[in-house]
mmCIF file of C-alpha atoms in Angstrom:
data_model
loop_
_atom_site.group_PDB
_atom_site.id
_atom_site.type_symbol
_atom_site.label_atom_id
_atom_site.label_comp_id
_atom_site.label_asym_id
_atom_site.label_seq_id
_atom_site.Cartn_x
_atom_site.Cartn_y
_atom_site.Cartn_z
ATOM 1 C CA UNK K 1 26.246 185.354 68.416
ATOM 2 C CA UNK K 2 25.307 183.926 72.052
ATOM 3 C CA UNK K 3 27.248 183.686 74.934
ATOM 4 C CA UNK K 4 26.164 180.167 75.919
ATOM 5 C CA UNK K 5 26.114 176.621 74.362
ATOM 6 C CA UNK K 6 22.638 175.570 73.161
ATOM 7 C CA UNK K 7 21.278 172.364 71.574
ATOM 8 C CA UNK K 8 22.547 173.450 68.360
ATOM 9 C CA UNK K 9 26.219 173.473 69.703
ATOM 10 C CA UNK K 10 26.157 169.681 70.951
ATOM 11 C CA UNK K 11 26.059 166.286 69.744
ATOM 12 C CA UNK K 12 23.616 164.059 71.189
ATOM 13 C CA UNK K 13 22.833 160.780 69.253
ATOM 14 C CA UNK K 14 23.085 157.939 71.412
ATOM 15 C CA UNK K 15 24.234 159.964 74.448
ATOM 16 C CA UNK K 16 22.989 159.911 78.057
ATOM 17 C CA UNK K 17 21.469 163.730 78.560
ATOM 18 C CA UNK K 18 20.465 164.938 81.968
ATOM 19 C CA UNK K 19 18.161 167.640 81.639
ATOM 20 C CA UNK K 20 17.220 169.647 84.719
ATOM 21 C CA UNK K 21 13.700 171.332 84.495
ATOM 22 C CA UNK K 22 10.928 172.639 86.806
ATOM 23 C CA UNK K 23 8.213 170.738 87.275
ATOM 24 C CA UNK K 24 7.085 172.422 90.384
ATOM 25 C CA UNK K 25 3.269 172.209 89.090
ATOM 26 C CA UNK K 26 0.168 173.068 90.883
ATOM 27 C CA UNK K 27 -1.628 169.693 91.746
ATOM 28 C CA UNK K 28 -5.446 169.501 92.634
ATOM 29 C CA UNK K 29 -6.641 166.231 93.814
ATOM 30 C CA UNK K 30 -3.720 164.439 92.530
ATOM 31 C CA UNK K 31 -4.177 165.827 88.868
ATOM 32 C CA UNK K 32 -2.118 168.357 87.497
ATOM 33 C CA UNK K 33 -3.886 171.867 88.134
ATOM 34 C CA UNK K 34 -2.036 173.965 85.542
ATOM 35 C CA UNK K 35 0.362 172.281 82.983
ATOM 36 C CA UNK K 36 2.107 175.535 81.840
ATOM 37 C CA UNK K 37 5.594 174.261 83.031
ATOM 38 C CA UNK K 38 5.222 170.844 81.901
ATOM 39 C CA UNK K 39 4.229 172.262 78.207
ATOM 40 C CA UNK K 40 7.277 174.861 78.110
ATOM 41 C CA UNK K 41 9.733 172.363 78.615
ATOM 42 C CA UNK K 42 8.100 169.635 76.280
ATOM 43 C CA UNK K 43 10.127 171.449 72.910
ATOM 44 C CA UNK K 44 13.573 170.391 74.398
ATOM 45 C CA UNK K 45 12.677 167.154 75.279
ATOM 46 C CA UNK K 46 10.855 166.397 72.386
ATOM 47 C CA UNK K 47 13.843 167.405 70.371
ATOM 48 C CA UNK K 48 16.483 165.368 72.283
ATOM 49 C CA UNK K 49 14.483 162.484 71.918
ATOM 50 C CA UNK K 50 13.839 162.575 68.397
ATOM 51 C CA UNK K 51 17.543 163.383 67.934
ATOM 52 C CA UNK K 52 18.444 160.005 69.584
ATOM 53 C CA UNK K 53 19.576 161.146 73.075
ATOM 54 C CA UNK K 54 18.372 158.544 76.126
ATOM 55 C CA UNK K 55 16.733 161.663 77.868
ATOM 56 C CA UNK K 56 17.053 161.861 81.708
ATOM 57 C CA UNK K 57 14.514 164.429 83.101
ATOM 58 C CA UNK K 58 15.265 165.932 86.603
ATOM 59 C CA UNK K 59 13.214 168.209 88.660
ATOM 60 C CA UNK K 60 12.390 169.527 92.197
ATOM 61 C CA UNK K 61 8.847 169.740 93.717
ATOM 62 C CA UNK K 62 7.760 171.491 96.579
ATOM 63 C CA UNK K 63 10.185 171.633 99.782
ATOM 64 C CA UNK K 64 10.447 167.918 101.213
ATOM 65 C CA UNK K 65 13.639 169.415 103.401
ATOM 66 C CA UNK K 66 15.861 166.286 102.040
ATOM 67 C CA UNK K 67 14.032 163.334 102.798
ATOM 68 C CA UNK K 68 11.361 161.499 100.873
ATOM 69 C CA UNK K 69 7.585 162.730 101.078
ATOM 70 C CA UNK K 70 4.793 160.603 99.383
ATOM 71 C CA UNK K 71 3.031 163.776 98.237
ATOM 72 C CA UNK K 72 5.608 165.316 96.780
ATOM 73 C CA UNK K 73 6.656 162.706 94.884
ATOM 74 C CA UNK K 74 6.897 163.095 90.957
ATOM 75 C CA UNK K 75 5.297 159.932 90.065
ATOM 76 C CA UNK K 76 2.121 161.439 89.172
ATOM 77 C CA UNK K 77 3.834 163.751 86.406
ATOM 78 C CA UNK K 78 5.091 161.165 84.275
ATOM 79 C CA UNK K 79 1.808 160.696 82.546
ATOM 80 C CA UNK K 80 1.272 164.312 82.173
ATOM 81 C CA UNK K 81 4.917 164.863 80.754
ATOM 82 C CA UNK K 82 4.072 161.649 78.301
ATOM 83 C CA UNK K 83 0.932 163.617 77.056
ATOM 84 C CA UNK K 84 2.980 166.657 76.688
ATOM 85 C CA UNK K 85 5.560 164.767 74.519
ATOM 86 C CA UNK K 86 2.879 163.452 72.160
ATOM 87 C CA UNK K 87 2.217 160.453 73.862
ATOM 88 C CA UNK K 88 6.023 158.934 74.303
ATOM 89 C CA UNK K 89 6.427 156.896 77.005
ATOM 90 C CA UNK K 90 7.921 158.287 80.278
ATOM 91 C CA UNK K 91 9.717 155.998 82.528
ATOM 92 C CA UNK K 92 9.573 156.657 86.147
ATOM 93 C CA UNK K 93 12.600 156.550 88.163
ATOM 94 C CA UNK K 94 12.045 155.825 91.800
ATOM 95 C CA UNK K 95 15.230 157.610 93.045
ATOM 96 C CA UNK K 96 17.458 160.339 91.202
ATOM 97 C CA UNK K 97 20.974 158.906 92.179
ATOM 98 C CA UNK K 98 22.185 155.284 93.017
ATOM 99 C CA UNK K 99 22.631 151.947 91.734
ATOM 100 C CA UNK K 100 19.180 151.338 90.890
ATOM 101 C CA UNK K 101 19.127 154.677 89.064
ATOM 102 C CA UNK K 102 22.105 154.155 87.081
ATOM 103 C CA UNK K 103 20.545 150.548 86.142
ATOM 104 C CA UNK K 104 17.726 152.218 84.906
ATOM 105 C CA UNK K 105 19.398 154.823 82.755
ATOM 106 C CA UNK K 106 21.563 152.368 81.399
ATOM 107 C CA UNK K 107 18.269 150.313 80.194
ATOM 108 C CA UNK K 108 17.479 153.403 78.252
ATOM 109 C CA UNK K 109 17.509 153.181 74.699
ATOM 110 C CA UNK K 110 17.895 156.145 71.939
ATOM 111 C CA UNK K 111 15.146 158.088 72.009
ATOM 112 C CA UNK K 112 13.662 157.041 75.388
ATOM 113 C CA UNK K 113 12.609 159.187 78.258
ATOM 114 C CA UNK K 114 13.142 158.738 81.937
ATOM 115 C CA UNK K 115 11.541 160.863 84.610
ATOM 116 C CA UNK K 116 13.770 160.618 87.862
ATOM 117 C CA UNK K 117 12.529 161.117 91.427
ATOM 118 C CA UNK K 118 12.413 164.207 93.264
ATOM 119 C CA UNK K 119 15.728 165.851 93.706
ATOM 120 C CA UNK K 120 14.832 167.532 96.962
ATOM 121 C CA UNK K 121 14.257 164.276 98.657
ATOM 122 C CA UNK K 122 18.078 164.333 98.930
ATOM 123 C CA UNK K 123 19.722 167.209 101.284
ATOM 124 C CA UNK K 124 22.759 167.248 99.086
ATOM 125 C CA UNK K 125 20.603 168.926 96.596
ATOM 126 C CA UNK K 126 20.041 171.996 98.311
ATOM 127 C CA UNK K 127 23.421 171.919 99.812
ATOM 128 C CA UNK K 128 25.300 172.132 96.495
ATOM 129 C CA UNK K 129 26.945 168.964 97.812
ATOM 130 C CA UNK K 130 29.562 167.634 95.612
ATOM 131 C CA UNK K 131 28.949 164.102 96.176
ATOM 132 C CA UNK K 132 25.419 164.387 95.289
ATOM 133 C CA UNK K 133 26.562 166.367 91.975
ATOM 134 C CA UNK K 134 28.833 163.644 91.174
ATOM 135 C CA UNK K 135 26.359 160.915 91.723
ATOM 136 C CA UNK K 136 24.246 162.981 89.332
ATOM 137 C CA UNK K 137 26.731 163.481 86.740
ATOM 138 C CA UNK K 138 27.700 159.757 86.796
ATOM 139 C CA UNK K 139 24.009 159.195 85.420
ATOM 140 C CA UNK K 140 24.804 161.319 81.826
ATOM 141 C CA UNK K 141 27.496 162.260 79.204
ATOM 142 C CA UNK K 142 25.813 165.962 78.797
ATOM 143 C CA UNK K 143 24.158 168.146 81.169
ATOM 144 C CA UNK K 144 21.247 170.570 79.886
ATOM 145 C CA UNK K 145 19.796 173.030 81.901
ATOM 146 C CA UNK K 146 15.950 173.989 80.713
ATOM 147 C CA UNK K 147 14.734 175.335 84.121
ATOM 148 C CA UNK K 148 14.860 179.213 84.289
ATOM 149 C CA UNK K 149 12.943 179.678 87.011
ATOM 150 C CA UNK K 150 15.441 177.898 89.225
ATOM 151 C CA UNK K 151 18.546 179.120 87.709
ATOM 152 C CA UNK K 152 19.204 181.365 90.262
ATOM 153 C CA UNK K 153 19.689 178.606 92.953
ATOM 154 C CA UNK K 154 23.141 177.346 93.791
ATOM 155 C CA UNK K 155 21.754 173.455 94.022
ATOM 156 C CA UNK K 156 23.563 170.777 92.849
ATOM 157 C CA UNK K 157 21.861 170.164 89.771
ATOM 158 C CA UNK K 158 21.687 173.799 88.719
ATOM 159 C CA UNK K 159 25.495 174.469 89.451
ATOM 160 C CA UNK K 160 27.682 171.933 90.221
ATOM 161 C CA UNK K 161 26.676 169.383 87.782
ATOM 162 C CA UNK K 162 27.141 171.902 84.893
ATOM 163 C CA UNK K 163 31.138 171.802 86.336
ATOM 164 C CA UNK K 164 31.074 168.156 85.809
ATOM 165 C CA UNK K 165 29.468 167.504 82.227
ATOM 166 C CA UNK K 166 29.691 169.345 78.950
ATOM 167 C CA UNK K 167 26.540 171.781 79.143
ATOM 168 C CA UNK K 168 24.176 173.642 77.178
ATOM 169 C CA UNK K 169 20.911 175.669 77.648
ATOM 170 C CA UNK K 170 17.441 173.783 76.543
ATOM 171 C CA UNK K 171 15.151 175.580 74.297
ATOM 172 C CA UNK K 172 13.187 177.582 77.015
ATOM 173 C CA UNK K 173 16.511 178.589 78.437
ATOM 174 C CA UNK K 174 17.792 180.111 75.598
ATOM 175 C CA UNK K 175 14.519 182.039 74.751
ATOM 176 C CA UNK K 176 14.710 183.538 78.285
ATOM 177 C CA UNK K 177 18.609 184.213 78.300
ATOM 178 C CA UNK K 178 17.953 185.703 74.309
ATOM 179 C CA UNK K 179 14.996 187.873 75.721
ATOM 180 C CA UNK K 180 16.839 188.895 78.715
ATOM 181 C CA UNK K 181 19.964 189.869 76.423
ATOM 182 C CA UNK K 182 17.636 192.125 74.568
ATOM 183 C CA UNK K 183 15.978 193.864 77.237
ATOM 184 C CA UNK K 184 19.392 194.719 78.684
ATOM 185 C CA UNK K 185 20.341 196.081 75.304
ATOM 186 C CA UNK K 186 17.470 198.410 75.242
ATOM 187 C CA UNK K 187 17.778 202.031 76.214
ATOM 188 C CA UNK K 188 17.035 203.243 79.336
ATOM 189 C CA UNK K 189 13.525 204.133 80.136
ATOM 190 C CA UNK K 190 11.899 201.539 77.738
ATOM 191 C CA UNK K 191 9.907 199.190 79.486
ATOM 192 C CA UNK K 192 10.038 195.271 78.303
ATOM 193 C CA UNK K 193 7.841 192.730 79.135
ATOM 194 C CA UNK K 194 8.952 189.789 81.431
ATOM 195 C CA UNK K 195 9.183 186.416 79.758
ATOM 196 C CA UNK K 196 10.118 184.691 83.023
ATOM 197 C CA UNK K 197 8.231 181.381 83.854
ATOM 198 C CA UNK K 198 5.094 181.992 85.801
ATOM 199 C CA UNK K 199 5.584 181.166 89.462
ATOM 200 C CA UNK K 200 3.283 178.068 90.795
ATOM 201 C CA UNK K 201 0.446 178.816 93.160
ATOM 202 C CA UNK K 202 0.969 177.268 96.713
ATOM 203 C CA UNK K 203 -1.263 174.256 97.677
ATOM 204 C CA UNK K 204 -1.114 171.001 99.090
ATOM 205 C CA UNK K 205 1.436 169.529 96.557
ATOM 206 C CA UNK K 206 3.236 172.932 95.294
ATOM 207 C CA UNK K 207 5.256 175.622 96.989
ATOM 208 C CA UNK K 208 7.404 178.589 95.804
ATOM 209 C CA UNK K 209 10.770 177.561 94.518
#
């Protein structure tokens, strides 16, 4: 019996589902250098789409310090994400909040996937600002957190939004929490391998969490 809700506990058909993931991947000359983080969130996104959700993907990238930085846009990740989803089209949205974003989300059909622009282009994300969290929450009916490597941050998309919408863990988050629970139940003195998501190596388009 888990102490958290997973995708098994929510009905998603026809619902707008905001999925917080970590796409802070290393980039080399405009291309993804290591797609591990993209591949690890693909099962959650694929399952939601197959179950008829309108999937809204949200992530941070680098440290733009609360303002748009072209080199830190998530736009180049739409195609690699689509590839990880078996060719399912991924609609890129040029902001993560606001009227234009709400209109783009409203246009999604069941099974569609949209990728929002970098959350950290707004100062409200890292400040855990209630107004920014409200704007994110207006996009969705349900919230799924699949960003285990960013879950320790008290940011709007990882903390405040979960307080505003019915929430559940994605498959990656579920696996990490279950592994952590097993490790904590082991007798002291026995080591266990870490299953934490790998950190991206710093470069011109990627920085530590």
